[in-house]
Tab-separated table of C-alpha atoms in Angstrom:
chain	number	residue	atom	x	y	z
X	1	MET	CA	-6.005	-28.223	-3.773
X	2	SER	CA	-3.786	-25.948	-5.824
X	3	GLU	CA	-5.177	-23.800	-8.578
X	4	PRO	CA	-3.296	-23.466	-11.827
X	5	THR	CA	-1.772	-20.018	-12.103
X	6	VAL	CA	-3.184	-18.387	-15.192
X	7	ALA	CA	-2.914	-14.738	-15.998
X	8	ASP	CA	-6.310	-13.182	-15.522
X	9	THR	CA	-7.115	-11.590	-18.856
X	10	ARG	CA	-10.849	-11.199	-18.528
X	11	ARG	CA	-12.451	-8.159	-20.107
X	12	LEU	CA	-15.992	-6.973	-20.287
X	13	ASN	CA	-17.546	-6.931	-23.715
X	14	SER	CA	-17.428	-3.518	-25.325
X	15	LYS	CA	-18.994	-1.994	-28.361
X	16	PRO	CA	-16.513	-1.539	-31.194
X	17	GLN	CA	-15.833	2.129	-31.778
X	18	ASP	CA	-17.337	3.817	-34.793
X	19	LEU	CA	-14.543	4.802	-37.204
X	20	THR	CA	-15.847	8.324	-37.733
X	21	ASP	CA	-15.735	8.788	-33.978
X	22	ALA	CA	-12.260	7.335	-33.792
X	23	TYR	CA	-10.735	9.408	-36.588
X	24	GLY	CA	-12.997	12.431	-36.750
X	25	PRO	CA	-12.251	15.756	-35.115
X	26	PRO	CA	-12.581	15.574	-31.326
X	27	SER	CA	-15.623	17.283	-29.794
X	28	ASN	CA	-13.467	19.192	-27.311
X	29	PHE	CA	-11.724	21.585	-29.706
X	30	LEU	CA	-11.206	24.975	-28.045
X	31	GLU	CA	-8.330	27.270	-28.840
X	32	ILE	CA	-7.968	30.898	-27.856
X	33	ASP	CA	-5.111	33.115	-28.956
X	34	VAL	CA	-4.263	36.467	-27.417
X	35	TYR	CA	-2.080	38.347	-29.872
X	36	ASP	CA	-1.362	41.498	-31.863
X	37	PRO	CA	-0.892	43.986	-29.004
X	38	GLN	CA	-1.557	47.561	-30.091
X	39	THR	CA	-0.980	50.637	-27.977
X	40	VAL	CA	-3.642	53.247	-28.647
X	41	GLY	CA	-4.014	56.840	-27.489
X	42	VAL	CA	-1.423	59.471	-26.609
X	43	GLY	CA	0.532	60.544	-23.575
X	44	ARG	CA	-0.960	59.555	-20.275
X	45	ASN	CA	-4.143	58.244	-21.934
X	46	ARG	CA	-2.438	55.395	-23.676
X	47	PHE	CA	-3.459	51.793	-23.201
X	48	THR	CA	-2.719	48.483	-24.868
X	49	THR	CA	-5.318	46.275	-26.530
X	50	TYR	CA	-5.018	42.695	-27.681
X	51	ASP	CA	-6.843	40.508	-30.183
X	52	VAL	CA	-8.659	37.609	-28.546
X	53	ARG	CA	-9.351	35.042	-31.231
X	54	MET	CA	-11.315	31.897	-30.481
X	55	ARG	CA	-11.873	28.762	-32.495
X	56	THR	CA	-14.062	25.992	-31.151
X	57	ASN	CA	-16.535	23.248	-31.944
X	58	LEU	CA	-18.168	23.213	-28.502
X	59	PRO	CA	-21.911	23.640	-28.965
X	60	ILE	CA	-22.175	25.887	-25.898
X	61	PHE	CA	-20.495	28.717	-27.805
X	62	LYS	CA	-22.792	30.426	-30.310
X	63	LEU	CA	-20.007	31.310	-32.737
X	64	LYS	CA	-17.497	28.694	-33.838
X	65	GLU	CA	-15.019	31.445	-34.632
X	66	SER	CA	-14.756	34.870	-33.134
X	67	CYS	CA	-12.269	37.695	-32.830
X	68	VAL	CA	-12.609	40.645	-30.449
X	69	ARG	CA	-10.386	43.408	-29.153
X	70	ARG	CA	-9.787	43.523	-25.393
X	71	ARG	CA	-7.642	45.362	-22.890
X	72	TYR	CA	-6.267	44.341	-19.483
X	73	SER	CA	-9.143	45.901	-17.508
X	74	ASP	CA	-11.600	43.805	-19.541
X	75	PHE	CA	-9.820	40.673	-18.324
X	76	GLU	CA	-10.039	42.026	-14.775
X	77	TRP	CA	-13.753	42.596	-15.230
X	78	LEU	CA	-14.196	38.987	-16.365
X	79	LYS	CA	-12.236	37.664	-13.392
X	80	ASN	CA	-14.347	39.693	-10.949
X	81	GLU	CA	-17.621	38.614	-12.547
X	82	LEU	CA	-16.658	34.955	-12.344
X	83	GLU	CA	-15.404	35.190	-8.783
X	84	ARG	CA	-18.658	36.777	-7.710
X	85	ASP	CA	-21.141	34.651	-9.606
X	86	SER	CA	-19.640	31.209	-9.870
X	87	LYS	CA	-18.093	28.731	-7.464
X	88	ILE	CA	-14.937	28.451	-9.519
X	89	VAL	CA	-11.512	29.190	-8.163
X	90	VAL	CA	-10.505	31.614	-10.893
X	91	PRO	CA	-6.868	31.371	-12.039
X	92	PRO	CA	-4.676	34.421	-11.454
X	93	LEU	CA	-4.144	37.181	-13.999
X	94	PRO	CA	-0.693	38.510	-14.805
X	95	GLY	CA	0.155	41.348	-12.445
X	96	LYS	CA	-1.236	44.886	-12.517
X	97	ALA	CA	2.313	46.269	-12.626
X	98	LEU	CA	1.475	49.422	-10.693
X	99	LYS	CA	5.149	50.168	-10.189
X	100	ARG	CA	5.563	50.400	-13.925
X	101	GLN	CA	2.906	53.109	-14.047
X	102	LEU	CA	4.822	55.470	-11.756
X	103	PRO	CA	6.586	58.415	-13.410
X	104	PHE	CA	10.350	58.938	-13.738
X	105	ARG	CA	11.113	55.438	-14.900
X	106	GLY	CA	14.075	54.803	-17.128
X	107	ASP	CA	12.029	52.667	-19.538
X	108	GLU	CA	8.633	52.705	-21.256
X	109	GLY	CA	6.847	51.359	-18.144
X	110	ILE	CA	3.802	49.344	-19.133
X	111	PHE	CA	4.455	49.987	-22.761
X	112	GLU	CA	7.808	48.288	-22.670
X	113	GLU	CA	7.867	45.552	-25.349
X	114	SER	CA	9.101	42.788	-23.080
X	115	PHE	CA	6.461	43.601	-20.487
X	116	ILE	CA	3.676	43.594	-23.070
X	117	GLU	CA	4.826	40.205	-24.314
X	118	GLU	CA	4.954	38.825	-20.740
X	119	ARG	CA	1.454	40.121	-20.150
X	120	ARG	CA	0.164	38.734	-23.435
X	121	VAL	CA	1.364	35.258	-22.515
X	122	GLY	CA	-0.224	35.504	-19.061
X	123	LEU	CA	-3.541	36.681	-20.493
X	124	GLU	CA	-3.556	33.860	-23.043
X	125	GLN	CA	-2.954	31.271	-20.322
X	126	PHE	CA	-5.652	32.821	-18.180
X	127	ILE	CA	-8.356	32.858	-20.845
X	128	ASN	CA	-7.620	29.332	-22.062
X	129	ARG	CA	-7.798	27.956	-18.531
X	130	ILE	CA	-11.026	29.692	-17.703
X	131	ALA	CA	-12.799	29.098	-21.027
X	132	GLY	CA	-12.248	25.342	-20.715
X	133	HIS	CA	-13.951	25.197	-17.328
X	134	PRO	CA	-17.408	23.597	-17.627
X	135	LEU	CA	-18.844	25.897	-14.946
X	136	ALA	CA	-17.417	29.069	-16.489
X	137	GLN	CA	-18.926	28.069	-19.838
X	138	ASN	CA	-22.292	28.466	-18.151
X	139	GLU	CA	-21.801	32.154	-17.363
X	140	ARG	CA	-23.046	34.924	-19.645
X	141	CYS	CA	-20.006	37.070	-18.862
X	142	LEU	CA	-17.574	34.610	-20.440
X	143	HIS	CA	-19.563	34.461	-23.679
X	144	MET	CA	-19.851	38.228	-23.805
X	145	PHE	CA	-16.105	38.598	-23.215
X	146	LEU	CA	-15.160	36.154	-25.965
X	147	GLN	CA	-17.766	36.731	-28.614
X	148	ASP	CA	-19.508	40.089	-28.257
X	149	GLU	CA	-18.009	43.093	-30.024
X	150	SER	CA	-17.933	45.106	-26.809
X	151	ILE	CA	-18.561	44.368	-23.170
X	152	ASP	CA	-21.767	45.786	-21.766
X	153	ARG	CA	-20.886	46.453	-18.141
X	154	ASN	CA	-24.539	46.924	-17.331
X	155	TYR	CA	-25.469	43.460	-18.450
X	156	ILE	CA	-27.607	41.094	-16.432
X	157	PRO	CA	-25.442	38.242	-15.117
X	158	GLY	CA	-26.733	34.707	-15.582
X	159	LYS	CA	-26.686	31.752	-17.917
X	160	PRO	CA	-25.993	32.180	-21.642
X	161	GLN	CA	-29.188	32.165	-23.780
R	1	MET	CA	-0.673	-7.036	28.789
R	2	SER	CA	0.465	-8.355	32.135
R	3	PHE	CA	-0.217	-6.764	35.439
R	4	PHE	CA	2.295	-8.061	37.951
R	5	SER	CA	2.236	-7.146	41.587
R	6	PHE	CA	5.392	-5.553	42.896
R	7	GLY	CA	7.786	-8.392	43.687
R	8	GLN	CA	5.525	-10.803	41.818
R	9	THR	CA	4.502	-13.853	43.756
R	10	ALA	CA	2.937	-15.723	40.861
R	11	GLU	CA	2.619	-15.782	37.104
R	12	ILE	CA	-0.476	-16.669	35.174
R	13	ASP	CA	-0.726	-17.623	31.543
R	14	VAL	CA	-3.118	-19.252	29.101
R	15	VAL	CA	-2.286	-22.055	26.653
R	16	LEU	CA	-4.769	-23.265	24.052
R	17	ASN	CA	-5.391	-26.995	23.695
R	18	ASP	CA	-4.961	-26.891	19.923
R	19	ALA	CA	-1.953	-24.557	19.890
R	20	GLU	CA	-0.059	-27.095	17.755
R	21	THR	CA	-2.644	-27.411	15.018
R	22	ARG	CA	-4.462	-24.110	14.977
R	23	LYS	CA	-3.543	-21.645	12.256
R	24	LYS	CA	-2.011	-18.289	13.127
R	25	VAL	CA	-2.549	-15.157	11.094
R	26	GLU	CA	-0.899	-11.768	10.963
R	27	HIS	CA	-2.851	-8.882	12.398
R	28	LYS	CA	-1.901	-5.251	12.689
R	29	THR	CA	-1.438	-3.822	16.171
R	30	GLU	CA	-2.388	-0.279	17.080
R	31	ASP	CA	1.135	1.039	16.529
R	32	GLY	CA	1.223	-0.358	13.023
R	33	LYS	CA	3.351	-3.419	13.706
R	34	LYS	CA	2.235	-6.875	12.675
R	35	ASP	CA	1.992	-9.809	15.053
R	36	LYS	CA	0.740	-13.363	14.721
R	37	TYR	CA	-2.302	-14.571	16.579
R	38	PHE	CA	-4.387	-17.748	16.679
R	39	LEU	CA	-7.258	-17.618	14.216
R	40	PHE	CA	-10.790	-18.494	15.253
R	41	TYR	CA	-14.132	-18.489	13.470
R	42	ASP	CA	-17.618	-17.856	14.776
R	43	GLY	CA	-19.013	-20.823	16.690
R	44	GLU	CA	-15.677	-22.486	17.359
R	45	THR	CA	-14.941	-23.667	20.850
R	46	VAL	CA	-12.109	-21.976	22.715
R	47	SER	CA	-10.503	-24.373	25.181
R	48	GLY	CA	-7.218	-24.554	26.973
R	49	LYS	CA	-5.390	-24.458	30.240
R	50	VAL	CA	-4.624	-21.694	32.681
R	51	ASN	CA	-1.233	-22.193	34.350
R	52	VAL	CA	-0.603	-20.529	37.674
R	53	THR	CA	3.116	-20.659	38.506
R	54	LEU	CA	4.267	-19.754	41.987
R	55	LYS	CA	7.547	-17.873	41.887
R	56	SER	CA	8.806	-19.056	45.206
R	57	PRO	CA	7.559	-22.603	45.790
R	58	GLY	CA	6.660	-23.151	49.402
R	59	LYS	CA	5.346	-19.600	49.743
R	60	ARG	CA	1.540	-19.657	49.758
R	61	LEU	CA	-0.548	-17.570	47.394
R	62	GLU	CA	-3.707	-16.294	49.030
R	63	HIS	CA	-6.386	-15.279	46.546
R	64	GLN	CA	-10.002	-14.201	46.237
R	65	GLY	CA	-10.720	-16.460	43.272
R	66	ILE	CA	-9.227	-17.501	39.935
R	67	LYS	CA	-11.209	-17.115	36.739
R	68	VAL	CA	-10.818	-16.963	32.980
R	69	GLU	CA	-12.889	-14.737	30.695
R	70	PHE	CA	-13.512	-14.665	26.974
R	71	VAL	CA	-14.142	-11.096	25.886
R	72	GLY	CA	-15.029	-9.461	22.606
R	73	GLN	CA	-14.918	-5.685	22.789
R	74	ILE	CA	-14.902	-2.484	20.762
R	75	GLU	CA	-12.570	0.309	21.806
R	76	LEU	CA	-12.953	3.816	20.368
R	77	TYR	CA	-9.618	5.601	20.590
R	78	TYR	CA	-11.178	8.927	21.540
R	79	ASP	CA	-13.114	7.285	24.366
R	80	ARG	CA	-10.670	4.797	25.853
R	81	GLY	CA	-12.363	4.649	29.214
R	82	ASN	CA	-15.447	2.958	27.793
R	83	HIS	CA	-14.967	-0.495	26.368
R	84	HIS	CA	-18.056	-1.800	24.631
R	85	GLU	CA	-18.187	-5.516	25.320
R	86	PHE	CA	-20.374	-7.456	22.967
R	87	VAL	CA	-19.217	-10.889	24.122
R	88	SER	CA	-18.382	-11.569	27.743
R	89	LEU	CA	-18.120	-15.109	29.086
R	90	VAL	CA	-16.539	-16.184	32.342
R	91	LYS	CA	-15.491	-19.492	33.869
R	92	ASP	CA	-14.587	-19.666	37.528
R	93	LEU	CA	-11.571	-21.896	37.977
R	94	ALA	CA	-11.013	-21.716	41.718
R	95	ARG	CA	-12.999	-20.476	44.723
R	96	PRO	CA	-11.281	-18.044	47.125
R	97	GLY	CA	-8.546	-19.872	49.020
R	98	GLU	CA	-4.875	-20.398	48.775
R	99	LEU	CA	-2.429	-22.182	46.495
R	100	THR	CA	0.550	-23.929	47.972
R	101	GLN	CA	2.000	-25.034	44.668
R	102	SER	CA	1.787	-24.202	40.986
R	103	GLN	CA	-1.419	-25.445	39.420
R	104	THR	CA	-3.073	-25.855	36.052
R	105	PHE	CA	-6.795	-25.383	35.403
R	106	ASP	CA	-8.710	-26.604	32.342
R	107	PHE	CA	-11.318	-24.396	30.736
R	108	GLU	CA	-13.625	-24.520	27.774
R	109	PHE	CA	-15.859	-21.924	26.169
R	110	THR	CA	-18.086	-24.056	23.982
R	111	HIS	CA	-19.197	-22.901	20.543
R	112	VAL	CA	-18.521	-19.251	21.327
R	113	GLU	CA	-20.340	-16.672	19.283
R	114	LYS	CA	-17.869	-14.364	17.574
R	115	PRO	CA	-20.123	-12.248	15.410
R	116	TYR	CA	-17.634	-9.686	14.104
R	117	GLU	CA	-14.210	-9.746	12.534
R	118	ALA	CA	-11.288	-8.505	14.625
R	119	TYR	CA	-10.259	-5.068	13.369
R	120	THR	CA	-7.518	-2.587	14.204
R	121	GLY	CA	-8.159	0.750	12.578
R	122	GLN	CA	-7.303	4.421	12.729
R	123	ASN	CA	-9.845	5.378	15.365
R	124	VAL	CA	-11.332	2.143	16.577
R	125	LYS	CA	-10.289	-1.369	17.499
R	126	LEU	CA	-12.361	-4.520	17.818
R	127	ARG	CA	-10.599	-7.359	19.563
R	128	TYR	CA	-11.196	-10.710	21.193
R	129	PHE	CA	-9.072	-11.998	24.059
R	130	LEU	CA	-8.861	-14.456	26.920
R	131	ARG	CA	-8.168	-12.895	30.280
R	132	ALA	CA	-7.061	-15.061	33.193
R	133	THR	CA	-7.215	-13.370	36.588
R	134	ILE	CA	-6.128	-14.195	40.120
R	135	SER	CA	-8.202	-11.863	42.294
R	136	ARG	CA	-6.474	-10.557	45.386
R	137	ARG	CA	-7.218	-8.062	48.118
R	138	MET	CA	-4.651	-5.474	47.048
R	139	ASN	CA	-4.082	-6.040	43.358
R	140	ASP	CA	-5.061	-8.709	40.891
R	141	ILE	CA	-2.663	-10.758	38.810
R	142	SER	CA	-4.004	-10.921	35.300
R	143	LYS	CA	-2.961	-11.748	31.726
R	144	GLU	CA	-4.664	-11.051	28.424
R	145	THR	CA	-4.094	-13.200	25.352
R	146	ASP	CA	-5.488	-11.827	22.096
R	147	ILE	CA	-6.927	-13.967	19.341
R	148	VAL	CA	-7.996	-12.966	15.864
R	149	VAL	CA	-11.419	-13.710	14.428
R	150	HIS	CA	-12.263	-13.784	10.739
R	151	THR	CA	-15.825	-13.671	9.471
R	152	LEU	CA	-16.546	-15.759	6.407
R	153	SER	CA	-19.257	-15.274	3.853
R	154	MET	CA	-20.571	-17.200	0.961
R	155	TYR	CA	-22.024	-15.314	-1.949
R	156	PRO	CA	-23.191	-16.974	-5.137
R	157	GLU	CA	-20.940	-16.337	-8.124
R	158	LEU	CA	-23.747	-14.882	-10.168
R	159	PHE	CA	-24.617	-11.486	-8.885
R	160	SER	CA	-25.319	-8.211	-10.531
R	161	SER	CA	-22.663	-6.045	-11.983
R	162	ILE	CA	-22.531	-2.325	-11.367
R	163	LYS	CA	-23.347	-0.331	-14.492
R	164	MET	CA	-24.029	3.370	-14.428
R	165	GLU	CA	-23.988	6.402	-16.670
R	166	VAL	CA	-22.693	9.597	-15.096
R	167	GLY	CA	-21.526	12.934	-16.298
R	168	ILE	CA	-21.753	16.659	-16.558
R	169	GLU	CA	-24.440	17.877	-18.894
R	170	ASP	CA	-23.088	18.744	-22.355
R	171	CYS	CA	-19.506	18.276	-21.188
R	172	LEU	CA	-18.669	14.721	-20.242
R	173	HIS	CA	-20.723	11.535	-20.193
R	174	ILE	CA	-19.254	8.185	-19.287
R	175	GLU	CA	-20.694	4.789	-18.607
R	176	PHE	CA	-18.744	2.742	-16.075
R	177	GLU	CA	-19.234	-0.936	-15.466
R	178	TYR	CA	-17.685	-3.232	-12.849
R	179	ASN	CA	-18.282	-6.970	-13.191
R	180	LYS	CA	-19.572	-7.439	-9.634
R	181	SER	CA	-20.874	-5.413	-6.701
R	182	LYS	CA	-19.414	-7.823	-4.144
R	183	TYR	CA	-15.786	-8.914	-4.311
R	184	HIS	CA	-13.879	-11.296	-2.071
R	185	LEU	CA	-10.497	-10.199	-0.731
R	186	LYS	CA	-8.504	-12.082	-3.370
R	187	ASP	CA	-10.805	-11.261	-6.243
R	188	VAL	CA	-10.157	-9.293	-9.414
R	189	ILE	CA	-12.180	-6.250	-10.395
R	190	VAL	CA	-12.883	-6.402	-14.110
R	191	GLY	CA	-14.526	-3.364	-15.567
R	192	LYS	CA	-14.632	-0.796	-18.302
R	193	ILE	CA	-15.212	2.874	-18.872
R	194	TYR	CA	-17.090	3.815	-22.033
R	195	PHE	CA	-16.981	7.414	-23.232
R	196	LEU	CA	-20.277	8.726	-24.554
R	197	LEU	CA	-19.486	12.421	-24.769
R	198	VAL	CA	-16.149	14.149	-24.375
R	199	ARG	CA	-16.201	17.925	-24.621
R	200	ILE	CA	-13.368	18.522	-22.198
R	201	LYS	CA	-9.665	17.892	-22.766
R	202	ILE	CA	-8.843	14.869	-20.676
R	203	ARG	CA	-5.219	14.188	-19.925
R	204	HIS	CA	-5.469	10.931	-18.001
R	205	MET	CA	-7.707	8.722	-15.878
R	206	GLU	CA	-7.006	6.841	-12.665
R	207	ILE	CA	-8.800	4.367	-10.510
R	208	GLY	CA	-8.343	3.901	-6.811
R	209	ILE	CA	-9.711	2.144	-3.773
R	210	ILE	CA	-10.689	4.265	-0.808
R	211	LYS	CA	-11.283	2.798	2.636
R	212	ARG	CA	-13.611	4.814	4.814
R	213	GLU	CA	-13.675	4.120	8.537
R	214	THR	CA	-16.670	5.764	10.218
R	215	THR	CA	-16.861	6.123	13.985
R	216	GLY	CA	-19.331	7.905	16.196
R	217	THR	CA	-22.983	8.668	15.626
R	218	GLY	CA	-25.184	11.644	14.893
R	219	PRO	CA	-23.366	14.985	15.156
R	220	ASN	CA	-20.185	13.247	16.299
R	221	ILE	CA	-19.798	11.122	13.228
R	222	TYR	CA	-16.252	11.021	11.895
R	223	HIS	CA	-15.015	9.595	8.588
R	224	GLU	CA	-11.421	8.638	8.111
R	225	ASN	CA	-10.564	8.143	4.440
R	226	ASP	CA	-7.530	6.240	3.329
R	227	THR	CA	-6.461	5.621	-0.270
R	228	ILE	CA	-5.502	1.955	-0.388
R	229	ALA	CA	-4.584	1.820	-4.045
R	230	LYS	CA	-4.353	4.179	-6.968
R	231	TYR	CA	-3.129	3.770	-10.468
R	232	GLU	CA	-3.489	5.224	-13.924
R	233	ILE	CA	-5.674	3.290	-16.334
R	234	MET	CA	-5.594	5.677	-19.263
R	235	ASP	CA	-3.026	8.132	-20.568
R	236	GLY	CA	-4.163	10.591	-23.206
R	237	ALA	CA	-7.383	12.082	-24.523
R	238	PRO	CA	-10.232	9.719	-25.316
R	239	VAL	CA	-12.968	10.446	-27.838
R	240	ARG	CA	-16.559	9.308	-28.081
R	241	GLY	CA	-17.000	5.569	-28.397
R	242	GLU	CA	-13.763	4.544	-26.716
R	243	SER	CA	-13.760	1.784	-24.104
R	244	ILE	CA	-11.017	1.643	-21.522
R	245	PRO	CA	-10.614	-1.710	-19.709
R	246	ILE	CA	-9.989	-1.998	-15.984
R	247	ARG	CA	-8.398	-4.869	-14.145
R	248	LEU	CA	-7.567	-4.467	-10.471
R	249	PHE	CA	-6.176	-7.386	-8.425
R	250	LEU	CA	-7.332	-7.047	-4.830
R	251	ALA	CA	-5.026	-9.676	-3.325
R	252	GLY	CA	-2.138	-7.251	-3.391
R	253	TYR	CA	-3.759	-4.834	-0.959
R	254	GLU	CA	-4.283	-5.016	2.755
R	255	MET	CA	-8.015	-4.846	3.174
R	256	THR	CA	-10.691	-6.139	5.516
R	257	PRO	CA	-14.197	-7.280	4.655
R	258	THR	CA	-16.835	-4.535	4.518
R	259	MET	CA	-18.077	-3.949	8.069
R	260	ARG	CA	-21.411	-2.183	8.346
R	261	ASP	CA	-22.549	-0.534	11.557
R	262	ILE	CA	-20.742	-2.993	13.833
R	263	ASN	CA	-22.579	-3.105	17.136
R	264	LYS	CA	-23.794	0.388	16.155
R	265	LYS	CA	-20.304	1.682	16.839
R	266	PHE	CA	-18.361	1.823	13.580
R	267	SER	CA	-18.256	0.936	9.905
R	268	VAL	CA	-15.523	0.123	7.439
R	269	ARG	CA	-16.517	0.532	3.806
R	270	TYR	CA	-14.708	0.475	0.507
R	271	TYR	CA	-15.207	2.584	-2.583
R	272	LEU	CA	-13.894	2.461	-6.111
R	273	ASN	CA	-12.846	5.980	-7.029
R	274	LEU	CA	-12.663	6.819	-10.689
R	275	VAL	CA	-10.923	10.131	-11.438
R	276	LEU	CA	-10.526	11.945	-14.752
R	277	ILE	CA	-8.016	14.766	-14.917
R	278	ASP	CA	-8.140	17.387	-17.635
R	279	ASP	CA	-5.284	19.427	-19.028
R	280	GLU	CA	-5.895	22.207	-16.507
R	281	GLU	CA	-5.563	19.748	-13.598
R	282	ARG	CA	-9.307	19.841	-12.938
R	283	ARG	CA	-10.509	16.552	-11.446
R	284	TYR	CA	-13.815	14.877	-12.235
R	285	PHE	CA	-14.554	11.889	-10.051
R	286	LYS	CA	-17.127	9.235	-9.310
R	287	GLN	CA	-17.101	7.046	-6.206
R	288	GLN	CA	-18.895	3.735	-6.123
R	289	GLU	CA	-19.177	1.507	-3.078
R	290	ILE	CA	-18.157	-2.141	-3.394
R	291	THR	CA	-18.781	-4.807	-0.796
R	292	LEU	CA	-15.717	-6.815	0.200
R	293	TRP	CA	-16.093	-10.209	1.835
R	294	ARG	CA	-13.839	-12.958	3.080
R	295	LYS	CA	-14.068	-16.291	1.306
R	296	GLY	CA	-13.740	-19.504	3.291
R	297	ASP	CA	-11.041	-21.898	2.181
R	298	VAL	CA	-9.691	-25.349	2.991
R	299	MET	CA	-9.338	-24.187	6.627
R	300	ARG	CA	-12.923	-25.320	7.045
R	301	LYS	CA	-11.821	-28.862	7.789
R	302	SER	CA	-10.334	-27.932	11.151
R	303	MET	CA	-13.630	-26.380	12.152
R	304	SER	CA	-15.469	-29.691	12.068
R	305	HIS	CA	-12.542	-31.273	13.879
R	306	GLN	CA	-12.936	-28.703	16.629
R	307	ALA	CA	-16.634	-29.364	16.917
R	308	SER	CA	-16.062	-33.112	17.207
R	309	ILE	CA	-13.406	-32.654	19.905
R	310	ALA	CA	-15.788	-30.479	21.856
R	311	SER	CA	-18.568	-32.991	21.699
R	312	GLN	CA	-16.271	-35.833	22.762
R	313	ARG	CA	-14.916	-34.109	25.881
R	314	PHE	CA	-18.227	-33.875	27.558
R	315	GLU	CA	-20.158	-37.098	27.445
R	316	GLY	CA	-23.849	-36.925	27.685
R	317	GLN	CA	-24.097	-34.094	25.241
R	318	GLU	CA	-26.025	-34.744	22.085
R	319	SER	CA	-23.904	-35.731	19.183
R	320	GLY	CA	-25.096	-34.303	15.952
R	321	GLU	CA	-25.210	-30.859	17.459
R	322	LYS	CA	-26.047	-27.926	15.309
R	323	PRO	CA	-22.875	-27.123	13.349
R	324	PRO	CA	-21.200	-23.769	13.904
R	325	PRO	CA	-22.752	-21.039	11.790
R	326	ALA	CA	-21.131	-19.338	8.784
R	327	GLN	CA	-19.603	-22.422	7.276
R	328	ALA	CA	-18.582	-21.475	3.798
R	329	LYS	CA	-18.730	-24.117	1.131
R	330	GLU	CA	-15.442	-24.899	-0.529
R	331	GLU	CA	-15.280	-22.997	-3.765
R	332	SER	CA	-14.382	-25.041	-6.790
R	333	ASN	CA	-12.663	-22.146	-8.544
């Protein structure tokens, strides 16, 4: 008894997709830019700050658009908070560049333009990777970092309100 | 395996009566190679001849008895010393004495129960074999001949599909559906994934089959996972309301039927593994067990032939004996 060979093209029945769903904006829009580095202060008290601008339509974020000013140590703070409080493997930050902070260098050290640009790119990659993580989105520290004017280091860790 | 005495005086081997007609199937050996063995089903009679060949005719062979055994056993690789025999039948062929010439002995194990499928795995092996032995004072002469057993099932075509909604709250909700919960080894899995909520950036989706071999009990339980198949079913980012079809042909993969808690020693189970990967390489997955079974085919005809041969050899037995169990109806697919 030989069976005719027919291509098996069975499919389960599916609901046709709603056109507004198909062509509307996706519900996963999240974009964060780290840009406009500015070096503030004088002499040995200088440091560089960056604009962190976020645009999103994820309901978990209170503001759909936000723009805050942050420096490298703020990113470090965020990484430490997440490593302590959540089970996420937090992506790496661009390096601390301690060597660049030693005196008697031939160049501008950590205020060298190419270094700042390298760091800016690394910080942008870092924040985009971490902000898209469903578990990180559940931590108060991420929301404070992205959307509060300044970081309150004495905050109470936990879930966002 | 053959155990020959040093300067062998005799050879022993087993030949099945239906060696000409019986089907042979490929079966993996422990070292990964494939060999062909005679195929038997539960309830079939195993009959044949044991040939004892004297190497130097004229020289007598003194022995403590000649017998043939039918054995079904489970061997755990980490505990080779202990074989767990779940079937053990013996027929004595000759009382202690001596052979002056080569001789052939008939044997028959009638309607032998073979409750489990033969299986060679990563940490455990279940096998059936005939062992013919010439017992002697110093060392026995013995030969093992393996056979392969398949277990057949018959499930009605109409059984429930698997349909489930899973997800991460506020992030990702999908509904997956597979057309059946039990598939035969040459079946096709037809399914779909329906996206209810997509708040993460998905890059692609894959489906795979995982085989999990479990050996040991209690604190010594050990799972060996093996990915049998894996392929991408969706490339790109889906949005709410999209349905992605799945079609997975099982005949192309080397799989066994699902074996649950065999003689309380091991299990072999299969899972469909659905994985979504987002643009940061994060993986979201859902495993769902499926039951695999072996469908009977036209082979069935030789089973009744076997049963009728068996009943003819020994007159006086009731004809119209109870047929061997697990006879699968021929599918009209």
